[in-house]
PDB file of C-alpha atoms in Angstrom:
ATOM      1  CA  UNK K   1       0.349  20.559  -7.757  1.00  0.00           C
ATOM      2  CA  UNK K   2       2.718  17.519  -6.658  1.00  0.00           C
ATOM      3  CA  UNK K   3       5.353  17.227  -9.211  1.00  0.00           C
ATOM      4  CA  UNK K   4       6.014  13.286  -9.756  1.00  0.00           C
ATOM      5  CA  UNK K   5       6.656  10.364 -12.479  1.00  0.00           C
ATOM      6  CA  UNK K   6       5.601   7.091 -12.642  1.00  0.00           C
ATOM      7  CA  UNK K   7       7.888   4.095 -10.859  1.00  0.00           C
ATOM      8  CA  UNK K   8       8.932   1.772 -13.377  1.00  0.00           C
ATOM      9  CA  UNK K   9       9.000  -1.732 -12.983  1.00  0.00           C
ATOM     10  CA  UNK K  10      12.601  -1.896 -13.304  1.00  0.00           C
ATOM     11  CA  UNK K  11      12.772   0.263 -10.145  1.00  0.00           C
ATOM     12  CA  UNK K  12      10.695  -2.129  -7.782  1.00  0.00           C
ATOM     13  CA  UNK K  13      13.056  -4.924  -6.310  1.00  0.00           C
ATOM     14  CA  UNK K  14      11.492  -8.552  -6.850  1.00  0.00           C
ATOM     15  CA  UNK K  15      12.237  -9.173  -3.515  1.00  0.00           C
ATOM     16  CA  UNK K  16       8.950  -8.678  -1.431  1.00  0.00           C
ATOM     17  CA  UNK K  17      10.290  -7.502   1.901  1.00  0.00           C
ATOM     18  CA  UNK K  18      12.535  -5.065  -0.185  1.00  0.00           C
ATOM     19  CA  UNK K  19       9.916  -3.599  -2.400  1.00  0.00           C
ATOM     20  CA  UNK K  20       7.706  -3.154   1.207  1.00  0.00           C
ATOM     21  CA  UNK K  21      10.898  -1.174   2.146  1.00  0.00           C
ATOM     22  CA  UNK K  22      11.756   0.489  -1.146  1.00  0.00           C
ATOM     23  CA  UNK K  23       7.788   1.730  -1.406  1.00  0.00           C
ATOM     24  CA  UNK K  24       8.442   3.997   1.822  1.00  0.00           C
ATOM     25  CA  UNK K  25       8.242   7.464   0.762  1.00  0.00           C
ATOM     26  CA  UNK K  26       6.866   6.755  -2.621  1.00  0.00           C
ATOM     27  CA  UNK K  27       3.433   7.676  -3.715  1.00  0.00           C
ATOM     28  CA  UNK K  28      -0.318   6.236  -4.681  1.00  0.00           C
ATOM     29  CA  UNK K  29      -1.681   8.415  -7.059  1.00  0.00           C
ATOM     30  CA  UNK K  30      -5.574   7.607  -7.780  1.00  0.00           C
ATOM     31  CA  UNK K  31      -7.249   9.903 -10.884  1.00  0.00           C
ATOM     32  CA  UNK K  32     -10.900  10.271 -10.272  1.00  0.00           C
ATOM     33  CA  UNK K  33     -13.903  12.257 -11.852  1.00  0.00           C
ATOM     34  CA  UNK K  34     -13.324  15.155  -9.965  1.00  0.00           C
ATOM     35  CA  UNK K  35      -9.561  15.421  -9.535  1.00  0.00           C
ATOM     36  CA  UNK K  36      -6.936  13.732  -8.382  1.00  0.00           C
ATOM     37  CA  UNK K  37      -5.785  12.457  -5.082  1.00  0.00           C
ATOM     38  CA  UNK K  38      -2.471  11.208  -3.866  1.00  0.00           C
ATOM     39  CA  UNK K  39      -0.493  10.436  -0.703  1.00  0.00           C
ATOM     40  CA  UNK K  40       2.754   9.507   0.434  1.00  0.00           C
ATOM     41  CA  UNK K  41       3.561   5.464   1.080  1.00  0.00           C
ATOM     42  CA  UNK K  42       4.591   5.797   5.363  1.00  0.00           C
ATOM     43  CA  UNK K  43       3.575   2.330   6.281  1.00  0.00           C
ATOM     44  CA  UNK K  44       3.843  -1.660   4.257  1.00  0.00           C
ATOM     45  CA  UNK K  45       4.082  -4.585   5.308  1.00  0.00           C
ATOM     46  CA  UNK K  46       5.319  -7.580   3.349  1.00  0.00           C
ATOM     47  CA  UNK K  47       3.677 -11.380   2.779  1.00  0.00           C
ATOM     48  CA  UNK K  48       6.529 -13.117   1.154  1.00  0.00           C
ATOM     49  CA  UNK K  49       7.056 -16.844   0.000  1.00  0.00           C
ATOM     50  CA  UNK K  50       5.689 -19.682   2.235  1.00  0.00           C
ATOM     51  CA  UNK K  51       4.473 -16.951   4.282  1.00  0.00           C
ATOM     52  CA  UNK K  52       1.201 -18.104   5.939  1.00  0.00           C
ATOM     53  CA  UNK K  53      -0.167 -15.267   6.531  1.00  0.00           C
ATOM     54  CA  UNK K  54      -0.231 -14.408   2.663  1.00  0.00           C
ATOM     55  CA  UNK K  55      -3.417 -14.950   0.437  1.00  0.00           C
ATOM     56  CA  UNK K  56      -0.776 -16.737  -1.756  1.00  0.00           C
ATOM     57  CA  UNK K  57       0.083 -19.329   0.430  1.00  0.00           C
ATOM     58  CA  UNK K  58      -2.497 -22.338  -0.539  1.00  0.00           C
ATOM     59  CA  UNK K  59      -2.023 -21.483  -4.123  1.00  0.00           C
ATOM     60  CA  UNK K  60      -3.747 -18.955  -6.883  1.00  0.00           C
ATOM     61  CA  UNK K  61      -7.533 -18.800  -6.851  1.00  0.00           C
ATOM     62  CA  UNK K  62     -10.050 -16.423  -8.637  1.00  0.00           C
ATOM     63  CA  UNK K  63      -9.844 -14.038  -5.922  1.00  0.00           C
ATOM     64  CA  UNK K  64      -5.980 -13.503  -5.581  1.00  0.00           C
ATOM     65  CA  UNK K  65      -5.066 -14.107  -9.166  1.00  0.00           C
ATOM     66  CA  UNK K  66      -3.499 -10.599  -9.208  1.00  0.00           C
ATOM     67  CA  UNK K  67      -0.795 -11.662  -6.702  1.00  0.00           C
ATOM     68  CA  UNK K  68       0.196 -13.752  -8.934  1.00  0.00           C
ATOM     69  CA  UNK K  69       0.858 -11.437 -11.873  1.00  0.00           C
ATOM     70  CA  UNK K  70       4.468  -9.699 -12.352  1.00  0.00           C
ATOM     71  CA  UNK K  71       5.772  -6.613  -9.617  1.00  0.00           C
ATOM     72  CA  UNK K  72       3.782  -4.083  -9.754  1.00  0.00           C
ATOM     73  CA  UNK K  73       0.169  -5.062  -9.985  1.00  0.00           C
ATOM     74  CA  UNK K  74      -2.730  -3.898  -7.887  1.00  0.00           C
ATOM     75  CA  UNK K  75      -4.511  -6.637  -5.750  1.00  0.00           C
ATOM     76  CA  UNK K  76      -7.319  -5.072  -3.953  1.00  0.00           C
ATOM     77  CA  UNK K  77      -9.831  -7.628  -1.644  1.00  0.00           C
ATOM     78  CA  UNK K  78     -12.045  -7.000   0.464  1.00  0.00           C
ATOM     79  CA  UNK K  79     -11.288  -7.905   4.236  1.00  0.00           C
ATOM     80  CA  UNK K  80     -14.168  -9.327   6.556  1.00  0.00           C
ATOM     81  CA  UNK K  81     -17.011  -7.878   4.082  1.00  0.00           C
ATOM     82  CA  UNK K  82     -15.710  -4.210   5.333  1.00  0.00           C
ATOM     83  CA  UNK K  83     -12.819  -2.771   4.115  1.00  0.00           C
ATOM     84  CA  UNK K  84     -10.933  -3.149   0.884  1.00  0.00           C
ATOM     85  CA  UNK K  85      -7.255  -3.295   1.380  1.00  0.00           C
ATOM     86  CA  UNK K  86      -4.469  -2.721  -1.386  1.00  0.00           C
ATOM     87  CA  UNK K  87      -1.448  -4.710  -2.032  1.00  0.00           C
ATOM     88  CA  UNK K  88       1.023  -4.666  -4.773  1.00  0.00           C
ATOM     89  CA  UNK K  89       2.168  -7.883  -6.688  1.00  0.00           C
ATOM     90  CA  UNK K  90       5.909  -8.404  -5.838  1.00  0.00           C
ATOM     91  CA  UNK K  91       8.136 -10.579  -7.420  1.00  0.00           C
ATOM     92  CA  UNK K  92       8.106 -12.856 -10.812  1.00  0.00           C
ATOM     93  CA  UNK K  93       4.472 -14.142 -12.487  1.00  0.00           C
ATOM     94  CA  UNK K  94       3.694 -17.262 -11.180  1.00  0.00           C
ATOM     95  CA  UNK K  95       4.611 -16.201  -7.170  1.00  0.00           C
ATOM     96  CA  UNK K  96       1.698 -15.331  -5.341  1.00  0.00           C
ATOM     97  CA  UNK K  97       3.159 -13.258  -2.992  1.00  0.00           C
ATOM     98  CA  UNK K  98       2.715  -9.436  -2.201  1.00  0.00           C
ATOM     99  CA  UNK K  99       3.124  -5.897  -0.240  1.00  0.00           C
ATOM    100  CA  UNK K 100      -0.035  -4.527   1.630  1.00  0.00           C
ATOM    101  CA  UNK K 101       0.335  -0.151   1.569  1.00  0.00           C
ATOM    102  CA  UNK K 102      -1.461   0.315   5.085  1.00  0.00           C
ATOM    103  CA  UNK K 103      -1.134   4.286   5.448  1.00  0.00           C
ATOM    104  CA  UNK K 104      -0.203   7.113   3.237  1.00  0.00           C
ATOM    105  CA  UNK K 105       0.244  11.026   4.623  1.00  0.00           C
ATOM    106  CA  UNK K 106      -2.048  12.466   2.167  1.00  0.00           C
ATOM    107  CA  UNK K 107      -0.663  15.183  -0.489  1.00  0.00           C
ATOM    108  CA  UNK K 108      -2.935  15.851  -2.565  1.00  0.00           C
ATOM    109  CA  UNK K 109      -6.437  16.054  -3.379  1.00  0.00           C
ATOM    110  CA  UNK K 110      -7.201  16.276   0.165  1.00  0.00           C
ATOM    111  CA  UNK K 111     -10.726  17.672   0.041  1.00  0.00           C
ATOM    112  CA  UNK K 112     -11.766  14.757  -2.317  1.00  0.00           C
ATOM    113  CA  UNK K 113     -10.667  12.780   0.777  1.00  0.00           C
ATOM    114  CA  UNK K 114     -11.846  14.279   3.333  1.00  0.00           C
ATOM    115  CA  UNK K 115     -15.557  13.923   1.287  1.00  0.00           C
ATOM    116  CA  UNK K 116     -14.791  10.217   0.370  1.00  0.00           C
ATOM    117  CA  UNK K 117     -13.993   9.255   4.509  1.00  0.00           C
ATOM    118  CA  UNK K 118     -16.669  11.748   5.575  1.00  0.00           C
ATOM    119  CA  UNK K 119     -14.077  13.416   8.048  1.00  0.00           C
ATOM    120  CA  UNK K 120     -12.539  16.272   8.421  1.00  0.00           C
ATOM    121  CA  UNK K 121      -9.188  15.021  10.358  1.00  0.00           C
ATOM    122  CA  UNK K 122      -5.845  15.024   8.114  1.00  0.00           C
ATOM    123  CA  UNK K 123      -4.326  12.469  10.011  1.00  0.00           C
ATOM    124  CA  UNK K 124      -7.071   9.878   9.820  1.00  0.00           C
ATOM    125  CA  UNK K 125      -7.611  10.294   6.504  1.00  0.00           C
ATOM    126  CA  UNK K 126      -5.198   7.047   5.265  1.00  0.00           C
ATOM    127  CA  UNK K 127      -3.902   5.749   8.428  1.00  0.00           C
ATOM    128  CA  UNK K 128      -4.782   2.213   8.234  1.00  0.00           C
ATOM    129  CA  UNK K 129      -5.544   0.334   4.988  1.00  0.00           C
ATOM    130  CA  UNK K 130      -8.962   0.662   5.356  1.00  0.00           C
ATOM    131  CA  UNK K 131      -9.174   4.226   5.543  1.00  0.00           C
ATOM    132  CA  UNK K 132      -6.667   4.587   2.739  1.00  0.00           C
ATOM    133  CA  UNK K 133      -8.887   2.883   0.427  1.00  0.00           C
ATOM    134  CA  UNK K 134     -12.028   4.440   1.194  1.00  0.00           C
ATOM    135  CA  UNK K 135     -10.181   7.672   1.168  1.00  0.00           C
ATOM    136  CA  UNK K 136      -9.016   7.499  -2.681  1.00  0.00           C
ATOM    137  CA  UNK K 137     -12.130   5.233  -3.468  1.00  0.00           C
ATOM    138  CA  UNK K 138     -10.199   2.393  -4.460  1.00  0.00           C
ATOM    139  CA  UNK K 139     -12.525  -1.463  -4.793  1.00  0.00           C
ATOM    140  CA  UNK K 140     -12.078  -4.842  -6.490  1.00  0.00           C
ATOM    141  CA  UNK K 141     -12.543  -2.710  -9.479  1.00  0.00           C
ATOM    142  CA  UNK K 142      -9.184  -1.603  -9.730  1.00  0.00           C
ATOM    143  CA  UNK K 143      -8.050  -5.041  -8.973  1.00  0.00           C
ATOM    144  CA  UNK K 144      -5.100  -6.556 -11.349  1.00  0.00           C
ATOM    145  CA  UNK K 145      -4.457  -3.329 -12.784  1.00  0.00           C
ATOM    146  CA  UNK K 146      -1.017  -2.088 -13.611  1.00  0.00           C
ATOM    147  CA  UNK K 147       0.644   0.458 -10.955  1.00  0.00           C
ATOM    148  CA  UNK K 148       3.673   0.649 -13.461  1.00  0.00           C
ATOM    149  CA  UNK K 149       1.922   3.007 -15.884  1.00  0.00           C
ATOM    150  CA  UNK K 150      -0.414   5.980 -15.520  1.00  0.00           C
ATOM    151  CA  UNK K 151      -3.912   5.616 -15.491  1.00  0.00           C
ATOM    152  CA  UNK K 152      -7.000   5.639 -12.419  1.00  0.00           C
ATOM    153  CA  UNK K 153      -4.380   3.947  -9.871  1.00  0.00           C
ATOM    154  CA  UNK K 154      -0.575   3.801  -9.968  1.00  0.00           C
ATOM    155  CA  UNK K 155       2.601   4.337  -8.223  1.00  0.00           C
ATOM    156  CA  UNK K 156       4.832   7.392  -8.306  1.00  0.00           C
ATOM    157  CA  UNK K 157       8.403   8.886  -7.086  1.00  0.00           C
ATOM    158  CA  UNK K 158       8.869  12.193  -6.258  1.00  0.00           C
ATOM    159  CA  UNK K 159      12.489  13.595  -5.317  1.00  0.00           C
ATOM    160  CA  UNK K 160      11.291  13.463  -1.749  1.00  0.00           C
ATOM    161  CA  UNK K 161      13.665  10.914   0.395  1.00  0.00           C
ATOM    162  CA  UNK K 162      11.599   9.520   3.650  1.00  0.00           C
ATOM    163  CA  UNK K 163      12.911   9.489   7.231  1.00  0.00           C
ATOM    164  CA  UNK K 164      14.329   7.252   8.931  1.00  0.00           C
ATOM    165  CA  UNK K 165      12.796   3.815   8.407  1.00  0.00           C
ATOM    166  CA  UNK K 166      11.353   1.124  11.346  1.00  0.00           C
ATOM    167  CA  UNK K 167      10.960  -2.274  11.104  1.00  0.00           C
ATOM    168  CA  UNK K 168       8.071  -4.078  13.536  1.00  0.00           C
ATOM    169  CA  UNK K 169       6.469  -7.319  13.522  1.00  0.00           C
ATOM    170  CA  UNK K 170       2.929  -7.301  10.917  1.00  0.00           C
ATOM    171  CA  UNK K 171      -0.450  -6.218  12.709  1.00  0.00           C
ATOM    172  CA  UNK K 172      -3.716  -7.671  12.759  1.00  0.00           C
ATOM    173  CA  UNK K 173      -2.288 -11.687  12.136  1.00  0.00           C
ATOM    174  CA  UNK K 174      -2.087 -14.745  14.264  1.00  0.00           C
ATOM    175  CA  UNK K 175       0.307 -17.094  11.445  1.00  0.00           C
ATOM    176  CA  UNK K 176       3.932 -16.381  11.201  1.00  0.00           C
ATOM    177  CA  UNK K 177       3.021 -13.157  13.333  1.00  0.00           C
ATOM    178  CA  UNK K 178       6.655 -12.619  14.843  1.00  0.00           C
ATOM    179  CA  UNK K 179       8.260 -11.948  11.058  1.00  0.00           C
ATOM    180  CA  UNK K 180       9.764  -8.411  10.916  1.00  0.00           C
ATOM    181  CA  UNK K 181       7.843  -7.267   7.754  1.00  0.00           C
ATOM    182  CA  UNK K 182       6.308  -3.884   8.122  1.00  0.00           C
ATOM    183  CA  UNK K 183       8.149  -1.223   7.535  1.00  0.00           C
ATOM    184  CA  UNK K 184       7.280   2.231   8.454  1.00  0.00           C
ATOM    185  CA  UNK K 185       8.394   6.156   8.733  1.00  0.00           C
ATOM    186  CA  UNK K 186       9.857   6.323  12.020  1.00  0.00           C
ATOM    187  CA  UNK K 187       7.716   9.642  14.011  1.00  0.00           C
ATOM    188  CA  UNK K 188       5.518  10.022  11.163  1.00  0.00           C
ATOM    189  CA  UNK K 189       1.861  10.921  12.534  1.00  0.00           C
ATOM    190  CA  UNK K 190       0.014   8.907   9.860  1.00  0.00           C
ATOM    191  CA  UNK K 191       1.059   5.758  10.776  1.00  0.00           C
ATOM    192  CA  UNK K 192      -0.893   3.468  11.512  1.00  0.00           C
ATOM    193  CA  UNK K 193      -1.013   0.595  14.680  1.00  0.00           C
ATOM    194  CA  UNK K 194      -0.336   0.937  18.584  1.00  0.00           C
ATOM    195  CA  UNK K 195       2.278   3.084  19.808  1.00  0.00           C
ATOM    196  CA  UNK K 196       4.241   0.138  20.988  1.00  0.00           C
ATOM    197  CA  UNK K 197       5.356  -0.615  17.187  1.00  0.00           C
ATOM    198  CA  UNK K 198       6.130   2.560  16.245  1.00  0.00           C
ATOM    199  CA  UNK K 199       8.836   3.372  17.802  1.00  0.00           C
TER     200      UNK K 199
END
């Protein structure tokens, strides 16, 4: 069993490109039915103020409400009726703005996984933010709830300290798309994105 404690909002900069970078090398940890599964934080990317790529840009709606909450808070949506994606809520109530987790090296729980993706491949299992979610079943659900403290969904430190960090331009975006705000575990296999930004 993975031996961890829950990060406490006091930890979590209210800075959003340092809380992308402060997240490397911490954990998701999702409690379901049948056990639990968890996975190590390689890859975020950041969607800071007056960023226009974030879903906080035009202002709160019912859909990205969460963002809007205090650090620390789970806003799941669903992207292009396909995938759900989750972010965490980064800086003061009243912001909008946010970290997207886009790949974790899974720990534990792996077999839940592995039925949840319907693969058998370790390294696909959350390598992308897709695949994360529909590895540790996470939906709109979840959405809103609070990381900070243990429950189905939060956030977790172990005394584990991650490699050497990158820094790359986000993927997947056409507005402010040459920001440096994804940060990464430099050489880690479950990253996700094109060789090119890995490096």
């Amino acid at each position: 069993m993975v031996m961890y404690r829950p990060l406490t909002r006091s930890e979590l900069p209210d800075d959003t490109a340092s809380l992308a970078r402060t997240l490397i090398g911490k954990l998701v940890v999702r409690e379901l039915p049948e056990g639990i599964a968890s996975g190590r934080i390689v890859e975020t990317e950041a969607y800071v103020a007056g960023d226009a790529a974030g879903h906080g840009y035009r202002g709160m709606t019912p859909r990205n409400r969460s963002l809007f909450l205090d650090r620390g808070h789970a806003y799941v949506y669903l992207a292009y009726g396909i995938s759900y994606m989750l972010n965490v809520s980064s800086e003061m109530p009243g912001i909008g703005t946010g970290v997207l987790i886009r790949a974790l090296e899974p720990l534990e729980g792996i077999a839940i996984m592995r039925l949840n993706r319907g693969i058998e491949r370790l390294r696909d299992l959350a390598r992308g933010p897709g695949r994360l979610a529909q590895a540790l079943r996470i939906d709109r659900s979840l959405d809103g709830l609070d990381l900070c403290r243990e429950g189905s969904l939060w956030l977790a430190r172990d005394a584990h300290e991650p490699g050497e960090i990158g820094q790359s331009v986000r993927i997947g975006i056409s507005k402010d798309a040459s920001r440096l705000l994804r940060f990464y575990v430099r050489k880690s296999p479950f990253v996700s994105g094109p060789a090119s930004l890995n490096r």
